[in-house]
PDB file of C-alpha atoms and ligand atoms in Angstrom:
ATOM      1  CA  UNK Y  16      31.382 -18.218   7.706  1.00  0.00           C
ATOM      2  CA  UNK Y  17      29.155 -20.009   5.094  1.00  0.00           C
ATOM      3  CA  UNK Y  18      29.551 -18.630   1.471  1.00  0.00           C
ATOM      4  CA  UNK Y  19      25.831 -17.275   2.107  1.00  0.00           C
ATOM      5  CA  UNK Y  20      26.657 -15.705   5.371  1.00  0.00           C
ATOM      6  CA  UNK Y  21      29.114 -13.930   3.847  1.00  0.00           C
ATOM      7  CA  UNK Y  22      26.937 -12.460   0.934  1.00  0.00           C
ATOM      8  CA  UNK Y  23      24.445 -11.437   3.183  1.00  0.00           C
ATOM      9  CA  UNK Y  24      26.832 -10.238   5.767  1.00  0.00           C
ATOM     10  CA  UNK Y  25      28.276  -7.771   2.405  1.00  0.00           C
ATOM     11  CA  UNK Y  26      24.672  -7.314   1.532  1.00  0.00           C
ATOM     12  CA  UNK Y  27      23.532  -6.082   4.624  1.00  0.00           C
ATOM     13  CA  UNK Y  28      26.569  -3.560   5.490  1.00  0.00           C
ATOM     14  CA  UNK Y  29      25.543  -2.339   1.885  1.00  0.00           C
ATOM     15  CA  UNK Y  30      22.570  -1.364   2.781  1.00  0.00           C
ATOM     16  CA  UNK Y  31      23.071  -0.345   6.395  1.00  0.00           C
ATOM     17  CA  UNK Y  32      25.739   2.412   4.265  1.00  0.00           C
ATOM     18  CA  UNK Y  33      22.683   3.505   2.180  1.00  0.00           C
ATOM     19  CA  UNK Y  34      20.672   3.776   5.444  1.00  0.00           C
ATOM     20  CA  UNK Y  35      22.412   5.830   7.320  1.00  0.00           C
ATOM     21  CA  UNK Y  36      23.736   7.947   4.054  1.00  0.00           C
ATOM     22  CA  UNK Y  37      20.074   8.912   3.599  1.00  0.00           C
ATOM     23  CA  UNK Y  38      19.936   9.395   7.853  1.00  0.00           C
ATOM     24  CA  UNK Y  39      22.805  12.295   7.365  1.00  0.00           C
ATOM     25  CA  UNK Y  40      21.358  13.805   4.280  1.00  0.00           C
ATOM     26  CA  UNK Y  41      18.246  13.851   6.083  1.00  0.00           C
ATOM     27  CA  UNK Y  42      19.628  15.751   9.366  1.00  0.00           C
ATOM     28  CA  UNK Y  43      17.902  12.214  11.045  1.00  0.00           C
ATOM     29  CA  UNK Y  44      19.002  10.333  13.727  1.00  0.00           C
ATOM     30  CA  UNK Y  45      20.082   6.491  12.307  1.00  0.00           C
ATOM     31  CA  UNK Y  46      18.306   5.005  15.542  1.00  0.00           C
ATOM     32  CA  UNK Y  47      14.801   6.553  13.995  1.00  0.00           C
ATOM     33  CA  UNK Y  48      14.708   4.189  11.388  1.00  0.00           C
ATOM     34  CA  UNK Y  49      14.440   0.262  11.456  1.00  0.00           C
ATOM     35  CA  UNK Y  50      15.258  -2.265   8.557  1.00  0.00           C
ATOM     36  CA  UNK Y  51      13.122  -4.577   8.176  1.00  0.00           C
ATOM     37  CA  UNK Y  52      14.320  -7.743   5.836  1.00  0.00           C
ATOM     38  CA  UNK Y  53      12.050  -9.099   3.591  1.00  0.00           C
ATOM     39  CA  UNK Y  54      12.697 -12.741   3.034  1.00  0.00           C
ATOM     40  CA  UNK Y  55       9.709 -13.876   1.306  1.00  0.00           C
ATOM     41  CA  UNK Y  56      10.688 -16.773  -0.830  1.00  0.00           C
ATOM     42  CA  UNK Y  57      14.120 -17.138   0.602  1.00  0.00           C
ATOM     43  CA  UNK Y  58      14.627 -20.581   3.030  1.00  0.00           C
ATOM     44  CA  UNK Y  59      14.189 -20.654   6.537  1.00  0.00           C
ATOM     45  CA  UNK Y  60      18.660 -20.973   7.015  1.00  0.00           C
ATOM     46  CA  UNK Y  61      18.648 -17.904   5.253  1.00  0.00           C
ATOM     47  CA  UNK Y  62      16.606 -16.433   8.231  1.00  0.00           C
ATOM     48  CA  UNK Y  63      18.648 -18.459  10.611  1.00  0.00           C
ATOM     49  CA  UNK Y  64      21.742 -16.154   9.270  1.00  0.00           C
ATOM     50  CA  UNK Y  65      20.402 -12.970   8.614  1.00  0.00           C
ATOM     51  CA  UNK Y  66      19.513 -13.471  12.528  1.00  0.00           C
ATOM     52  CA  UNK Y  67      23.140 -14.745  13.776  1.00  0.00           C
ATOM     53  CA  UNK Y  68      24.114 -11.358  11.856  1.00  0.00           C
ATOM     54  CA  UNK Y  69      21.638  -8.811  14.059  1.00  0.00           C
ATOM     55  CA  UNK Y  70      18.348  -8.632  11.663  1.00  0.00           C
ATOM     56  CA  UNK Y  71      15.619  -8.093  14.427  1.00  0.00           C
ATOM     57  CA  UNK Y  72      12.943  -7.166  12.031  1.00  0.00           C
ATOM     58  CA  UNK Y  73      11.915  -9.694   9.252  1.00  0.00           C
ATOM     59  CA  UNK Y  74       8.689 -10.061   6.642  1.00  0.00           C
ATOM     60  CA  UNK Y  75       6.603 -12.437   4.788  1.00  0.00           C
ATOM     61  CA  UNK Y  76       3.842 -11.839   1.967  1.00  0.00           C
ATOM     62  CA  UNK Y  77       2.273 -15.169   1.975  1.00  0.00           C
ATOM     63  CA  UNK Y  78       1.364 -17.291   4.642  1.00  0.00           C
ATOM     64  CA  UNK Y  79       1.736 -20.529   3.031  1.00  0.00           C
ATOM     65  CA  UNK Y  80       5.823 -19.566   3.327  1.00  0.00           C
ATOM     66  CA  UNK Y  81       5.638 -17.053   6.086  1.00  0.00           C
ATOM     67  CA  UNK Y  82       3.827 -20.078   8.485  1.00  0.00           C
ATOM     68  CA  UNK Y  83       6.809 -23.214   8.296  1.00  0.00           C
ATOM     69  CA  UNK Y  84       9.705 -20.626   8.065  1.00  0.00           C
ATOM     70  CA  UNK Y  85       8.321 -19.064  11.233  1.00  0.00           C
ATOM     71  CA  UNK Y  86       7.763 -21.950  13.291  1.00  0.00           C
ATOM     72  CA  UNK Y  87      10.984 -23.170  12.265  1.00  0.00           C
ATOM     73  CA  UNK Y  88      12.688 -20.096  13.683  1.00  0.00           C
ATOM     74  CA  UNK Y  89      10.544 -19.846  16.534  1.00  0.00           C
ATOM     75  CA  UNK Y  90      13.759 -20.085  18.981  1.00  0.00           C
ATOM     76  CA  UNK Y  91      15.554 -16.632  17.110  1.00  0.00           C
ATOM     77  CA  UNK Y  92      14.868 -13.238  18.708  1.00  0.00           C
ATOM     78  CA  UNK Y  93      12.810 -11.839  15.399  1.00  0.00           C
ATOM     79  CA  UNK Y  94       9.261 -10.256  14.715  1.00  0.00           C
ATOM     80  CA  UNK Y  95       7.540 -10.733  11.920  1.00  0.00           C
ATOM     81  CA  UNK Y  96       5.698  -8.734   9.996  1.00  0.00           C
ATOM     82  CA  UNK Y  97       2.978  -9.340   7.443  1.00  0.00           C
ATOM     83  CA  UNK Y  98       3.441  -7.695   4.364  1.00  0.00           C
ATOM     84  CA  UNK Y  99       0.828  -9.229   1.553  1.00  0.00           C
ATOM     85  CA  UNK Y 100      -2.524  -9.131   0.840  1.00  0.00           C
ATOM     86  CA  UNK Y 101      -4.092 -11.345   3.185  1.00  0.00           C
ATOM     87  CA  UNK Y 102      -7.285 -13.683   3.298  1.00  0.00           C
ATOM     88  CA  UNK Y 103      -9.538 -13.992   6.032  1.00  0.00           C
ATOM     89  CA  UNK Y 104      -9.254 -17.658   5.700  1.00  0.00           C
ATOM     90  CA  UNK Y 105      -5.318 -17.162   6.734  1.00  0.00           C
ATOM     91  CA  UNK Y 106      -5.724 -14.620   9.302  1.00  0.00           C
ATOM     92  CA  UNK Y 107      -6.057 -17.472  12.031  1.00  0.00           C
ATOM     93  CA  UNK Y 108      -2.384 -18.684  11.031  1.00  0.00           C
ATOM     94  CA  UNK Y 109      -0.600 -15.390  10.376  1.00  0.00           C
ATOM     95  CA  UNK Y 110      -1.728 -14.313  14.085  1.00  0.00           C
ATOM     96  CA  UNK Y 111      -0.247 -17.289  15.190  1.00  0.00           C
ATOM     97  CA  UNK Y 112       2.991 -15.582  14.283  1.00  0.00           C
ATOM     98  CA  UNK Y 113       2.781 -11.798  13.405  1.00  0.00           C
ATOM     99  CA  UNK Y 114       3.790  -9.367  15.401  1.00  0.00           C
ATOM    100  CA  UNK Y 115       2.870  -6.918  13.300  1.00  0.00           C
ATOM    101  CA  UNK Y 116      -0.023  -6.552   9.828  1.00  0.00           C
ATOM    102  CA  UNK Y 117       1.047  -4.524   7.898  1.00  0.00           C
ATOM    103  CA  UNK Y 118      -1.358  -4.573   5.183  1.00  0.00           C
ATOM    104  CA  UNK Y 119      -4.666  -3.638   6.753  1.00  0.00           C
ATOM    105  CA  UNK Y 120      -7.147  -2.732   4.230  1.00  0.00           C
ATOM    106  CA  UNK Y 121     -10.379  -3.431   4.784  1.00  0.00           C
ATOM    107  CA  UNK Y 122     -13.214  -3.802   7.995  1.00  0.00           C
ATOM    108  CA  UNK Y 123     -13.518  -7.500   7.352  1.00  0.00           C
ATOM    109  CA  UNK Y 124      -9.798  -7.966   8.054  1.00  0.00           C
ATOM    110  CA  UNK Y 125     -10.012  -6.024  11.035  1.00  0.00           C
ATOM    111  CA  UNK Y 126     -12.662  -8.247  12.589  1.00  0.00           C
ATOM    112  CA  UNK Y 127     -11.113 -11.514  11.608  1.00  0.00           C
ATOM    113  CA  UNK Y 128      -7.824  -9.759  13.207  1.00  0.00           C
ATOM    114  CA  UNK Y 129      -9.369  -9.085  16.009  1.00  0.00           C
ATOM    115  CA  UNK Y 130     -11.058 -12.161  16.829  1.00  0.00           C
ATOM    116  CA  UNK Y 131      -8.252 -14.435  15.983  1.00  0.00           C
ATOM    117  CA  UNK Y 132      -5.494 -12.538  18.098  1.00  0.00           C
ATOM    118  CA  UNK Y 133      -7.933 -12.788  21.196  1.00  0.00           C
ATOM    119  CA  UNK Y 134      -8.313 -16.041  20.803  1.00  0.00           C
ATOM    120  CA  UNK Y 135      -4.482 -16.640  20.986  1.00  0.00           C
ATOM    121  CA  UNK Y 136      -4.243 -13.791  23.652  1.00  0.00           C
ATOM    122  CA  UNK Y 137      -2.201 -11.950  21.764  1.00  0.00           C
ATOM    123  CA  UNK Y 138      -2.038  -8.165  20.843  1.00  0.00           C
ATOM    124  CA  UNK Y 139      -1.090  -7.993  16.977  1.00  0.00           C
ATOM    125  CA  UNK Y 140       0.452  -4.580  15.827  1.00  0.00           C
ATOM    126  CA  UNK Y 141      -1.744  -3.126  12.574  1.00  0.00           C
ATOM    127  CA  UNK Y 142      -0.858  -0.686   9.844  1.00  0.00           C
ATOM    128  CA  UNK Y 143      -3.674   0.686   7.536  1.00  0.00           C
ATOM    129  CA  UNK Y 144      -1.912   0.151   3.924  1.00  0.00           C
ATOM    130  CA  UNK Y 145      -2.267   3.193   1.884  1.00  0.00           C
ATOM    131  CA  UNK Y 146      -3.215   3.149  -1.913  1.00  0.00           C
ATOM    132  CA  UNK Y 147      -1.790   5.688  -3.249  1.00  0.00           C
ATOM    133  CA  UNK Y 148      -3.177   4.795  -7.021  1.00  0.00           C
ATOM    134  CA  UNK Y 149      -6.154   4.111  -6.071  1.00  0.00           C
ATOM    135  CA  UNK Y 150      -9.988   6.467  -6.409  1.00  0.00           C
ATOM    136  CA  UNK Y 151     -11.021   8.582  -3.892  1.00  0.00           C
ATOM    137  CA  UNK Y 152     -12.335   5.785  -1.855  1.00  0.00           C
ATOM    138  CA  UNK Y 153     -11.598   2.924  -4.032  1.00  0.00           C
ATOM    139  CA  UNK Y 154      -9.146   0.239  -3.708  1.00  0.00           C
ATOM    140  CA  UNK Y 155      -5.232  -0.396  -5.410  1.00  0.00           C
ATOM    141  CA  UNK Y 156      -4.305  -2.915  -7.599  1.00  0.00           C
ATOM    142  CA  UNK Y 157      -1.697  -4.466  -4.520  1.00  0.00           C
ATOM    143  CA  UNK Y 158      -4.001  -4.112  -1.748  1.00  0.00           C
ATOM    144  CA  UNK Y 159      -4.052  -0.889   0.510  1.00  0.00           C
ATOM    145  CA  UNK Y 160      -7.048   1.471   1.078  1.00  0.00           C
ATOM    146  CA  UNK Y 161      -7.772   5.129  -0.568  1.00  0.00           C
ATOM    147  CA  UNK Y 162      -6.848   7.489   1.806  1.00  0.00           C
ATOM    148  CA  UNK Y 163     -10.078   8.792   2.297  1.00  0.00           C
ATOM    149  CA  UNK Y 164     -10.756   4.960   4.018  1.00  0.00           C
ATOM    150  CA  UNK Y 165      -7.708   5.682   6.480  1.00  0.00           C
ATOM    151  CA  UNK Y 166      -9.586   7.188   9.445  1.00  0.00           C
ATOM    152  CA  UNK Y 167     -12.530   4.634   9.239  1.00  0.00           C
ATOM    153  CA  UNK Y 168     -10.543   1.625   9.317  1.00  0.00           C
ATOM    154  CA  UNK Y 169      -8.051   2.957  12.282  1.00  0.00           C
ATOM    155  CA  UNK Y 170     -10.586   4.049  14.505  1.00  0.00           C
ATOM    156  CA  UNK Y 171     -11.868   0.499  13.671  1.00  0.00           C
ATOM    157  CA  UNK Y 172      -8.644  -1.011  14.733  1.00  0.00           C
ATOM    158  CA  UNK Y 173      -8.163   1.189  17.538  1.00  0.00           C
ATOM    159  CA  UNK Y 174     -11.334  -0.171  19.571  1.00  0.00           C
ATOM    160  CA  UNK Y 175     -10.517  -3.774  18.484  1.00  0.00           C
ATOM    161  CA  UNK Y 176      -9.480  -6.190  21.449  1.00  0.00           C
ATOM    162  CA  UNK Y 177      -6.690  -7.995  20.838  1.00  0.00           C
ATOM    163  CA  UNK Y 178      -5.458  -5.167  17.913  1.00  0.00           C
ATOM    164  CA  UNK Y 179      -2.866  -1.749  18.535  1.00  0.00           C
ATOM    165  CA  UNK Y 180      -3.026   0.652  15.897  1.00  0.00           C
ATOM    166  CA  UNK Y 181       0.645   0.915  15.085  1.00  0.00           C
ATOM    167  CA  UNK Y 182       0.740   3.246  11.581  1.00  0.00           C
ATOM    168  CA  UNK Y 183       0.533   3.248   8.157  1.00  0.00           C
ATOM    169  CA  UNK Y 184       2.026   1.245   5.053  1.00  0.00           C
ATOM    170  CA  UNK Y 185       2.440   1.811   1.519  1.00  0.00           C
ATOM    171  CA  UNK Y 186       4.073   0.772  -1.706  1.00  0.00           C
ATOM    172  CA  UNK Y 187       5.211   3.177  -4.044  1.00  0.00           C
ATOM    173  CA  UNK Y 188       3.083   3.273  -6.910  1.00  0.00           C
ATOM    174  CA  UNK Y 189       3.457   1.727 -10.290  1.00  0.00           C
ATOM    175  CA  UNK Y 190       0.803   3.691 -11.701  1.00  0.00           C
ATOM    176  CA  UNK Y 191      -1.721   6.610 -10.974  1.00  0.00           C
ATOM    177  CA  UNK Y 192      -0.201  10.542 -10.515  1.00  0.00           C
ATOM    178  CA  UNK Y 193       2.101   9.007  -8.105  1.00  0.00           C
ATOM    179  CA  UNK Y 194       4.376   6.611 -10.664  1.00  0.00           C
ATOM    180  CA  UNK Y 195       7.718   7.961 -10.707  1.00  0.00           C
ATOM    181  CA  UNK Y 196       7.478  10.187  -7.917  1.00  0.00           C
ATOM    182  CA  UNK Y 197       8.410   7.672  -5.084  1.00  0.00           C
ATOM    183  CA  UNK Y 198       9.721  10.948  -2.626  1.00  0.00           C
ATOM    184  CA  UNK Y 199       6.647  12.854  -3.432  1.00  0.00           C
ATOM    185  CA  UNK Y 200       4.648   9.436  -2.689  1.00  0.00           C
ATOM    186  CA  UNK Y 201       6.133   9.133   0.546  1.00  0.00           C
ATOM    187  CA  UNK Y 202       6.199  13.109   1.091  1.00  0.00           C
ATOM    188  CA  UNK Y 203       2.140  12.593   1.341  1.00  0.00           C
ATOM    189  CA  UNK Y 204       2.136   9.004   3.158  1.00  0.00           C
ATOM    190  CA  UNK Y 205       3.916  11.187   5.707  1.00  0.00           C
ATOM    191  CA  UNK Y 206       1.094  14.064   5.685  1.00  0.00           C
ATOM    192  CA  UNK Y 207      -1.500  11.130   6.200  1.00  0.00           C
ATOM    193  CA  UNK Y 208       0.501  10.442   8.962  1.00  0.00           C
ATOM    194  CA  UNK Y 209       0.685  13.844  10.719  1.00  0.00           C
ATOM    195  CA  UNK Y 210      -3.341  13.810  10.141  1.00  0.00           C
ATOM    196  CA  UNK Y 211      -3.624  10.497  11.719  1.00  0.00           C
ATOM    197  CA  UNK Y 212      -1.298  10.926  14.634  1.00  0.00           C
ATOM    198  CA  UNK Y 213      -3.573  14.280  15.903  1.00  0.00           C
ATOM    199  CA  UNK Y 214      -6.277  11.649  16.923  1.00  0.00           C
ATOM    200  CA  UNK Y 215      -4.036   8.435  17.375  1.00  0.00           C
ATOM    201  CA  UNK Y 216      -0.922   9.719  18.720  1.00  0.00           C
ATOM    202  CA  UNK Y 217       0.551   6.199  19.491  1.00  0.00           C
ATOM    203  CA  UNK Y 218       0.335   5.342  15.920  1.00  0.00           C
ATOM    204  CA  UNK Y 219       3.594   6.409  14.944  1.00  0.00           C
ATOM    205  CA  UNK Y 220       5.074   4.013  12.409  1.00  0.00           C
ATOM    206  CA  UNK Y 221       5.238   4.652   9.238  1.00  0.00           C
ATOM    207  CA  UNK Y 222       6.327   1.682   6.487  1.00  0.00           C
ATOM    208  CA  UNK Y 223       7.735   2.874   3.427  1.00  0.00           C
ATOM    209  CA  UNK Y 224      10.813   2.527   0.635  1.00  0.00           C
ATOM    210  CA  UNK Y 225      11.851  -0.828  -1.122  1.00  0.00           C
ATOM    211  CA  UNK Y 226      15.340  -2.214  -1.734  1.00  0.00           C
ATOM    212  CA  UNK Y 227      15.155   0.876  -5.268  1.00  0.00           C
ATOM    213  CA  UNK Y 228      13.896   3.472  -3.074  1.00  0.00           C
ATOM    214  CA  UNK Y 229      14.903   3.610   0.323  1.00  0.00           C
ATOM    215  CA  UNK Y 230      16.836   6.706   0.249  1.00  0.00           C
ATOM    216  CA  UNK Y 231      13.505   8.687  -0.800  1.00  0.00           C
ATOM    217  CA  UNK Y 232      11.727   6.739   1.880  1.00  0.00           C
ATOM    218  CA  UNK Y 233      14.301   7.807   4.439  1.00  0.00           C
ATOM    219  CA  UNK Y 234      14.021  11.557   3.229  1.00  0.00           C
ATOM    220  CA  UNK Y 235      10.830  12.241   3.324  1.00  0.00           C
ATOM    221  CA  UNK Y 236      10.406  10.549   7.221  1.00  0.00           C
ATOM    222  CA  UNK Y 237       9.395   6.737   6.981  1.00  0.00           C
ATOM    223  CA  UNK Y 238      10.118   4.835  10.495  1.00  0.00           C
ATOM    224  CA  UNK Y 239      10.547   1.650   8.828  1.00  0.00           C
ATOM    225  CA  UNK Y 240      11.923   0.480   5.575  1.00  0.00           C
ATOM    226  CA  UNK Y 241      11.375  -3.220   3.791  1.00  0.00           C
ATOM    227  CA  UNK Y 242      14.300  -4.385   2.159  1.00  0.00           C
ATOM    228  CA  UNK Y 243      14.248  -7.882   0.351  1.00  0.00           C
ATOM    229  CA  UNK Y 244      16.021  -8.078  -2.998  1.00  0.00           C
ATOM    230  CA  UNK Y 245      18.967  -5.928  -1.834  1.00  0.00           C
ATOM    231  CA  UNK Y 246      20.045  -7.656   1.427  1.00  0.00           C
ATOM    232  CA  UNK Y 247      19.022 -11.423   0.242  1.00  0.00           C
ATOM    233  CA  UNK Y 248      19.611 -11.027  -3.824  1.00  0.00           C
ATOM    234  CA  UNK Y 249      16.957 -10.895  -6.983  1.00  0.00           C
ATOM    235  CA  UNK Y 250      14.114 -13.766  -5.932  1.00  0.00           C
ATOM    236  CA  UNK Y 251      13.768 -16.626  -8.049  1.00  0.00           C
ATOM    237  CA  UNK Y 252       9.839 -15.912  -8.539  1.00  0.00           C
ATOM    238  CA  UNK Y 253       7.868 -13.366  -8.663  1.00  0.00           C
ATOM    239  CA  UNK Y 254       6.714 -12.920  -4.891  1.00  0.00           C
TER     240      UNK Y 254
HETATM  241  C1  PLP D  11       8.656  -7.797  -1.622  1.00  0.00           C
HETATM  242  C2  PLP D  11       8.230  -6.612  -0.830  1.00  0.00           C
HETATM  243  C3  PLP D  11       9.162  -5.683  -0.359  1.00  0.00           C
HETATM  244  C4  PLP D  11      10.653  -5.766  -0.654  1.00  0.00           C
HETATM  245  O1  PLP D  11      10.891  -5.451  -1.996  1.00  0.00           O
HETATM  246  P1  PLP D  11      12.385  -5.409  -2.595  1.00  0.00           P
HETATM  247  O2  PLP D  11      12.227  -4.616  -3.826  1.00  0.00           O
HETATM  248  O3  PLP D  11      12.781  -6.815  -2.835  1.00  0.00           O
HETATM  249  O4  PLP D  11      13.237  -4.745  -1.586  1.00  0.00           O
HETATM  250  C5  PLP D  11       8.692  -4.635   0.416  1.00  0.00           C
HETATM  251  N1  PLP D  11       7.383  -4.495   0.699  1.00  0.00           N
HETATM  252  C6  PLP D  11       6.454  -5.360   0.265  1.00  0.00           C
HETATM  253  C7  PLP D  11       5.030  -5.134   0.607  1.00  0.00           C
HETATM  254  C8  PLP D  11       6.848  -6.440  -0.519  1.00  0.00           C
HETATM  255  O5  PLP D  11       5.918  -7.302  -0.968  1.00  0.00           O
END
């Protein structure tokens, strides 16, 4: 093994411990929540490895990266998910290799979605990213809709060809009543959820904890965490 296999190979058990530490303290199940690997700004070999060592799930936040690094693991048994705020401009290349949006904020997005993935034939996977800083119906500062905007915008998805309504997203917040309080964050992404589900039962997934606060993520019910810095190491830029 490669000096870098090996780090991420420690890196990874590391945080498969805290995963399923948080499972048992949760009374959950470890097989009800998936890592997903974050490997914006990291290389395409670093991919390549975290593959080799049984990643399924990987993300990207911009597609100028996401695109090359994709194609050039197009042979690996990975989806991708899309995990920035994202352009209409690039929403013909990022359906060219999503599986999965997970930052769906707005209508506009969700028609350029929709028309891009029919063109390719293919069905993308969407999650309505919560802001949990932001005004009643306003915007945050990272992307992500109010959740006052959440019902709108899936039942927009939902009847979308080429789109499934998968879940929700969200970022703990750095500001708003929320700061600090990533489990009590979460606790409410996970209400959202429950009120969602009773009129798209299908849309099940729920996106949420970082490589600082999985564990709260975990707790309070999220289906999926996002773990970059912690399995791959602190990014050289800001990303
Ligand atoms: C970068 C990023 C992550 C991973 O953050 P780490 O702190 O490096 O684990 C998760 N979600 C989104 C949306 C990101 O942009």
């Amino acid at each position: 093994m490669t000096d870098r296999k090996a780090e991420l190979a420690a890196n990874l058990a590391r945080v498969e411990e805290r995963i399923t530490a948080a499972c048992v303290a949760a009374g959950r199940e470890r097989e009800e929540v998936t890592l997903i690997v974050v490997t914006k700004t990291y290389p395409a070999s670093d991919v390549r490895m975290l593959s080799e060592l049984g990643v399924r799930h990987v993300a990207e936040n911009r597609d100028q990266d996401a695109a090359p690094k994709a194609a050039a693991c197009a042979d690996l048994p990975l989806k991708w998910h899309f995990v920035g705020q994202l352009q209409t401009n690039k929403v013909r290349s990022v359906v060219g290799y999503a599986d999965v949006v997970q930052s769906v904020d707005r209508s506009r997005l969700v028609t350029a979605l929709s028309k891009e993935a029919v063109r390719a034939e293919r069905e993308v996977g969407c999650l309505v990213q919560v802001a949990l800083d932001a005004g009643a119906n306003g915007r945050g500062d990272r992307g992500g809709v109010a959740p006052g905007g959440i019902e709108e915008l899936a039942d927009l998805v939902a009847g979308a060809p080429g789109l499934r309504l998968d879940g929700l997203m969200t970022v703990a917040p750095l500001t708003g009543e929320y700061a600090g309080r990533e489990r009590a964050a979460f606790g409410y992404l996970m209400d959202l959820s429950t009120d969602l589900r009773r009129t798209h039962p299908a849309a099940t997934m729920v996106s949420a904890g970082m490589s600082a606060d999985l564990e709260q993520a975990v707790a309070a019910g999220a289906t999926h965490v996002r773990v970059g810095t912690a399995v791959l190491g602190v990014r050289p830029r800001l990303g």
